[in-house]
Short mmCIF file of C-alpha atoms in Angstrom, two decimals:
data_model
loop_
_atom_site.label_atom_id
_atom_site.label_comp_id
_atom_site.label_asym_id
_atom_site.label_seq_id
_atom_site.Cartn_x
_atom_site.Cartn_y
_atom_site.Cartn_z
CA UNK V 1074 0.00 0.00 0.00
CA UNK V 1075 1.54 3.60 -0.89
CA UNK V 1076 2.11 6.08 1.40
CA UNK V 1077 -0.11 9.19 1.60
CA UNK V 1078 1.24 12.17 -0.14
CA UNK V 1079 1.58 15.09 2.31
CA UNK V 1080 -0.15 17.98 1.01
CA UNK V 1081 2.44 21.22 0.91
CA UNK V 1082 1.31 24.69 2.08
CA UNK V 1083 0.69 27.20 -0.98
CA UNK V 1084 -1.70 29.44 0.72
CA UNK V 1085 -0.09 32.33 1.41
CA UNK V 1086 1.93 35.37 -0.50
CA UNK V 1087 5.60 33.77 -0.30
CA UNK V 1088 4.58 29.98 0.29
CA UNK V 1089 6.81 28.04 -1.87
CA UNK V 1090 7.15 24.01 -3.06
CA UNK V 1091 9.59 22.50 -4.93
CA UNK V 1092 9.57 19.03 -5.97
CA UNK V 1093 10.04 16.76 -9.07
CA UNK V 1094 6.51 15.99 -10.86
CA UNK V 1095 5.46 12.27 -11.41
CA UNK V 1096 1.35 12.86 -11.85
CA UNK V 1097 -0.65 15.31 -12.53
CA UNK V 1098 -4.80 14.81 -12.11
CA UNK V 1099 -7.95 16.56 -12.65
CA UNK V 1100 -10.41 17.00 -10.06
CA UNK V 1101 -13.86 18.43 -10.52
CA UNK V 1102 -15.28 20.46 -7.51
CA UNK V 1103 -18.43 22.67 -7.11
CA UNK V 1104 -16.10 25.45 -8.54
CA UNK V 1105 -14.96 23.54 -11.89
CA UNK V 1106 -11.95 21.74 -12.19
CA UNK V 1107 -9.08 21.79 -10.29
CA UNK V 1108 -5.22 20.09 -10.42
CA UNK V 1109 -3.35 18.50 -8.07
CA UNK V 1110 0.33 18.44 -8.97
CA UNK V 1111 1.99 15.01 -7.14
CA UNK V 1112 6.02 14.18 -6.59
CA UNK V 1113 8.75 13.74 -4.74
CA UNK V 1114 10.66 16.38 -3.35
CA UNK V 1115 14.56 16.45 -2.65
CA UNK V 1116 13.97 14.31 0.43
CA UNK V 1117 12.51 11.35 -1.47
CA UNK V 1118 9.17 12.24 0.18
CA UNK V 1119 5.73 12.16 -2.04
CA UNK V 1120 4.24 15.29 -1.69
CA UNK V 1121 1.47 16.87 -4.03
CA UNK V 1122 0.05 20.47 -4.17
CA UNK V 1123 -3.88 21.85 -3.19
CA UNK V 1124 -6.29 22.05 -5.69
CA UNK V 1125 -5.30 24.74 -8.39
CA UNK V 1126 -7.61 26.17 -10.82
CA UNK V 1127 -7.03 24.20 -14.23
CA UNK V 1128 -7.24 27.10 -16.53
CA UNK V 1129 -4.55 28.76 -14.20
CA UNK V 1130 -2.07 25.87 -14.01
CA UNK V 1131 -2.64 25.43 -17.80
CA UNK V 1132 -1.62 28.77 -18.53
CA UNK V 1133 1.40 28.73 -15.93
CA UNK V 1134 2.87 25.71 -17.51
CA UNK V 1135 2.18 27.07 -21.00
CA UNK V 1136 4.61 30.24 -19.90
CA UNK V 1137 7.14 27.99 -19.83
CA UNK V 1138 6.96 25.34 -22.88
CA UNK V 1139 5.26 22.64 -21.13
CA UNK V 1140 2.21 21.03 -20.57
CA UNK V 1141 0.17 18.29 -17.99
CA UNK V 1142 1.74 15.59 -20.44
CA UNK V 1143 5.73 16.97 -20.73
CA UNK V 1144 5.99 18.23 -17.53
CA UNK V 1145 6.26 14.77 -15.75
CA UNK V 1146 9.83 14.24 -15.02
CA UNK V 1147 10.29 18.30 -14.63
CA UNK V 1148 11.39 19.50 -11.26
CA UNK V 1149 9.07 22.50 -10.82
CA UNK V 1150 9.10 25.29 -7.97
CA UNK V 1151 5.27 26.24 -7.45
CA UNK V 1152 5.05 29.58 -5.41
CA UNK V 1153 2.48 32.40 -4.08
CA UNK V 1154 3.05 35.53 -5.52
CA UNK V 1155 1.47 38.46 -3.49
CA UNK V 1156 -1.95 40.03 -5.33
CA UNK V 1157 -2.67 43.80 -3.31
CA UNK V 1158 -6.45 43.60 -4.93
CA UNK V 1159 -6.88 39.67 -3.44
CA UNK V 1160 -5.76 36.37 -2.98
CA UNK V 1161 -1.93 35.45 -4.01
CA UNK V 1162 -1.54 34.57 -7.53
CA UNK V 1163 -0.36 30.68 -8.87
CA UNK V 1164 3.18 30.76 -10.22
CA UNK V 1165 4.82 27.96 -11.72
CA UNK V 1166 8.36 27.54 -12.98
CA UNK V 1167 11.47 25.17 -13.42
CA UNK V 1168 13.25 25.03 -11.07
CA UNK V 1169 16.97 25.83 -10.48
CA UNK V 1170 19.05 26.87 -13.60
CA UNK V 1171 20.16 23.76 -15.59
CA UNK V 1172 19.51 23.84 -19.34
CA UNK V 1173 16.03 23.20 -20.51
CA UNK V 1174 15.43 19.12 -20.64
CA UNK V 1175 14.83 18.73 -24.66
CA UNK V 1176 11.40 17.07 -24.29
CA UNK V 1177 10.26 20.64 -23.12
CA UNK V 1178 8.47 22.70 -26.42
CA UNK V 1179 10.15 25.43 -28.13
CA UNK V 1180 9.33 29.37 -28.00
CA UNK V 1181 6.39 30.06 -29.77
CA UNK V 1182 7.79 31.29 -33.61
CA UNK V 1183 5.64 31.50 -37.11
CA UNK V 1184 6.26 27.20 -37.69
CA UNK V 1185 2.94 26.06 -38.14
CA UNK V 1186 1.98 23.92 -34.93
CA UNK V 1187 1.49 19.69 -35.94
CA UNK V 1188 4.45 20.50 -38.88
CA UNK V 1189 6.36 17.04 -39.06
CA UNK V 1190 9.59 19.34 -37.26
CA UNK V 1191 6.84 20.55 -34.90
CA UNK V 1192 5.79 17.00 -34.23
CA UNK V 1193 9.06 15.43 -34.65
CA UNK V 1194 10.58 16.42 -30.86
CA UNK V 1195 7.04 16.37 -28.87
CA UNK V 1196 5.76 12.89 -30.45
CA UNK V 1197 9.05 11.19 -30.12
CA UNK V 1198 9.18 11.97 -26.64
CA UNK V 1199 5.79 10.95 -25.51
CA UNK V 1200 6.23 7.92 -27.98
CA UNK V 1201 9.29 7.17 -25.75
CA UNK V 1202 7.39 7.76 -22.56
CA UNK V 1203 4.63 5.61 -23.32
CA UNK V 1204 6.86 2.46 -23.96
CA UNK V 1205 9.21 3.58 -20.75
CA UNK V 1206 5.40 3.15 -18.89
CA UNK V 1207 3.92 -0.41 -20.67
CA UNK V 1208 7.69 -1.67 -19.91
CA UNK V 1209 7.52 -0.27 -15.92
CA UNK V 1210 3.82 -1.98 -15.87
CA UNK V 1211 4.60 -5.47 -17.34
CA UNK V 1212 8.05 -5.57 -14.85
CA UNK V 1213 5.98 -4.39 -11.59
CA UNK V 1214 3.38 -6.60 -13.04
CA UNK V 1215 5.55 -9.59 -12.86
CA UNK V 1216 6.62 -8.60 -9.56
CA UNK V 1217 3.34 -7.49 -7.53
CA UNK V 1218 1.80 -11.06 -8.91
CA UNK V 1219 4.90 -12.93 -7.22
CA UNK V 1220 4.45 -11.01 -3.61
CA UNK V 1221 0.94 -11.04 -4.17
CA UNK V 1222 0.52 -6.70 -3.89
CA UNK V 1223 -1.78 -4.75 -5.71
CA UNK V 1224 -0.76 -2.77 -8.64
CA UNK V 1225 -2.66 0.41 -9.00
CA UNK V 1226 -1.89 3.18 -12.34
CA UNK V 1227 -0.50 5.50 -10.21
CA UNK V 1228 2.43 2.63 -8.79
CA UNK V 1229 3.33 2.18 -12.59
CA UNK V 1230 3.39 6.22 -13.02
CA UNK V 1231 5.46 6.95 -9.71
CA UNK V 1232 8.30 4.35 -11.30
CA UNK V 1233 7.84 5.50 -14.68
CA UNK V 1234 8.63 8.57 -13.84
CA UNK V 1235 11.41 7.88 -11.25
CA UNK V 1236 13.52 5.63 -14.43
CA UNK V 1237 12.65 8.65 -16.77
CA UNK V 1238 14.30 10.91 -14.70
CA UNK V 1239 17.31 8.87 -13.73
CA UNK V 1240 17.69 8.20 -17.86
CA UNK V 1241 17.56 11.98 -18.34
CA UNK V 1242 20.85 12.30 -15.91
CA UNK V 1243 22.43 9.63 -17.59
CA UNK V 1244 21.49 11.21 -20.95
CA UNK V 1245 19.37 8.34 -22.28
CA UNK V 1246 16.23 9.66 -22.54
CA UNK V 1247 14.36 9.10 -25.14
CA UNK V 1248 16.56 5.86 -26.30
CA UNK V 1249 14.25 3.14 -26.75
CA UNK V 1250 16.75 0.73 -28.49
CA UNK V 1251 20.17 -0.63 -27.80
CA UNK V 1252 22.42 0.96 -30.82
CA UNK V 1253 22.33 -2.18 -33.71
CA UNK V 1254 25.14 -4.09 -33.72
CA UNK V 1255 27.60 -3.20 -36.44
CA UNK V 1256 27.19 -5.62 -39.54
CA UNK V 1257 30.02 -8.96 -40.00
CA UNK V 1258 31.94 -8.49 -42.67
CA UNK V 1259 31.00 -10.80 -45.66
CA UNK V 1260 33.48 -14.14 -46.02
CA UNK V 1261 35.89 -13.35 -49.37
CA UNK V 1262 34.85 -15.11 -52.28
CA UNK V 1263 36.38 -18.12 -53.51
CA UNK V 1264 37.26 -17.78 -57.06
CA UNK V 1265 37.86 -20.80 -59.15
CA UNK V 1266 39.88 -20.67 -61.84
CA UNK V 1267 38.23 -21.10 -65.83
CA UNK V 1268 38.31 -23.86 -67.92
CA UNK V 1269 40.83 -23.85 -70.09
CA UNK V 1270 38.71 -25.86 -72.49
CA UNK V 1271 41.45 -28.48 -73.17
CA UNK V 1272 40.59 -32.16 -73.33
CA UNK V 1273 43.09 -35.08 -72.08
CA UNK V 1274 44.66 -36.80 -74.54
CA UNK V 1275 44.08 -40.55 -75.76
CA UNK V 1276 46.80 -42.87 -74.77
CA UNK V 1277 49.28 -43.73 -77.46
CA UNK V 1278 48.86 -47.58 -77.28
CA UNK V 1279 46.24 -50.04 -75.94
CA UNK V 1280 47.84 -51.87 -72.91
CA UNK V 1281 50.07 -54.93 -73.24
CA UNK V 1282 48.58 -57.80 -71.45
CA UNK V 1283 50.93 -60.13 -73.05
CA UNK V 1284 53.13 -60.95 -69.61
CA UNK V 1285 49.82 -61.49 -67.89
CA UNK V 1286 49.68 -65.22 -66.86
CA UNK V 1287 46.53 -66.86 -67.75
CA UNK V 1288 44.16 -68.15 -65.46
CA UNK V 1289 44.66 -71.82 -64.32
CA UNK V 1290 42.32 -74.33 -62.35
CA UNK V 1291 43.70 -73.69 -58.59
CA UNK V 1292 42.75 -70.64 -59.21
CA UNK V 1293 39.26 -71.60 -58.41
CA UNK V 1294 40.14 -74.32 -55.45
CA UNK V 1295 39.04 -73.65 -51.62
CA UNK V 1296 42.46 -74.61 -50.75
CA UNK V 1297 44.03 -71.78 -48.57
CA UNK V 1298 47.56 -71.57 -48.26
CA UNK V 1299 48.23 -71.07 -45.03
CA UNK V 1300 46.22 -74.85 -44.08
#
């Protein structure tokens, strides 16, 4: 059974959370739908955010090239910021100031969006994610069945996203295949030489039997001769 997530505290102008993201769900309330953000902070502890409106957190990940789908794996820093005319705003940004991972979208520029270049960077990474996750469910699959635990979606997400961020450090994310091995070099050729078209020659004279002895009659006796 998983642990509960603790909830952080982003009431207040100033309130801060940073954490690594590994879900992100939609919850519908009186007031429309909300998100929770869930991960794991620097501590290895799950943690998860309050409800935050979705058209909000949409927008807040959209400022900075990502969305609910590309921003698992991201290590995010959600934050208060004060509001004099009401409550704090929702901020959301990456966190510390490492290079941008490369599954993260591009500035907006005049390429038309769902060009094959467009699609190229965004589909081969979710591509790459989804095959990271059916491989993460069959394994824990395997596993849970053998010490006879439950496995729930959001076990298979938690270590989904764990490997994918562990294969971003090591620089192999996104690297579905081991690298082919290279080709064996073809055996040379065995060349035979060409006929040279020439025929053997007939002897020059028929055999001479004429020493030959001729057969006799204990030639065809049982008698051995060594009785």
């Amino acid at each position: 059974m998983q642990n509960k997530a603790r909830k952080v505290q982003l009431e207040n102008a100033g309130d801060e959370a940073t954490f690594t993201i590994t879900t992100c769900r939609t919850v519908e309330t009186k007031f429309g739908e909300r998100m929770v953000f869930a991960g794991m902070d620097v501590a290895g502890e799950a943690v998860e955010t309050p409800l935050m409106p979705e058209a909000t957190s949409a927008k807040q990940l959209g400022n900075i090239g990502l969305t609910y789908e590309t921003c698992i794996g991201e290590r995010l820093r959600f934050y208060r910021a004060p509001n004099d005319s009401g409550k704090p705003y929702w901020r959301i940004e990456v966190a510390g100031a490492a290079p941008a991972p490369t599954k993260r979208m591009p500035a907006p520029t005049t390429e038309v969006v769902g060009s094959p270049k467009a699609g190229k960077s965004v589909g081969g990474i979710a591509d790459a994610y989804a095959n990271l996750w059916e491989s993460m469910a069959a394994r824990l699959a395997v596993s849970c069945a053998t010490h006879r635990v439950t496995l729930t979606a959001e076990a298979v997400q938690a270590a989904t996203a764990t490997v994918w961020i562990a294969l971003r450090d090591h620089g192999l994310q996104g690297v579905t295949d081991a690298p082919a091995a290279p080709k064996a070099e073809p055996a040379p050729a065995i060349k035979h030489p060409a006929p040279s078209g020439k025929r053997l020659s007939a002897p020059d004279a028929p055999p001479d039997y004429s020493k030959v002895p001729p057969p006799s009659d204990s030639d065809f006796t049982d008698d051995l001769p060594f009785s």
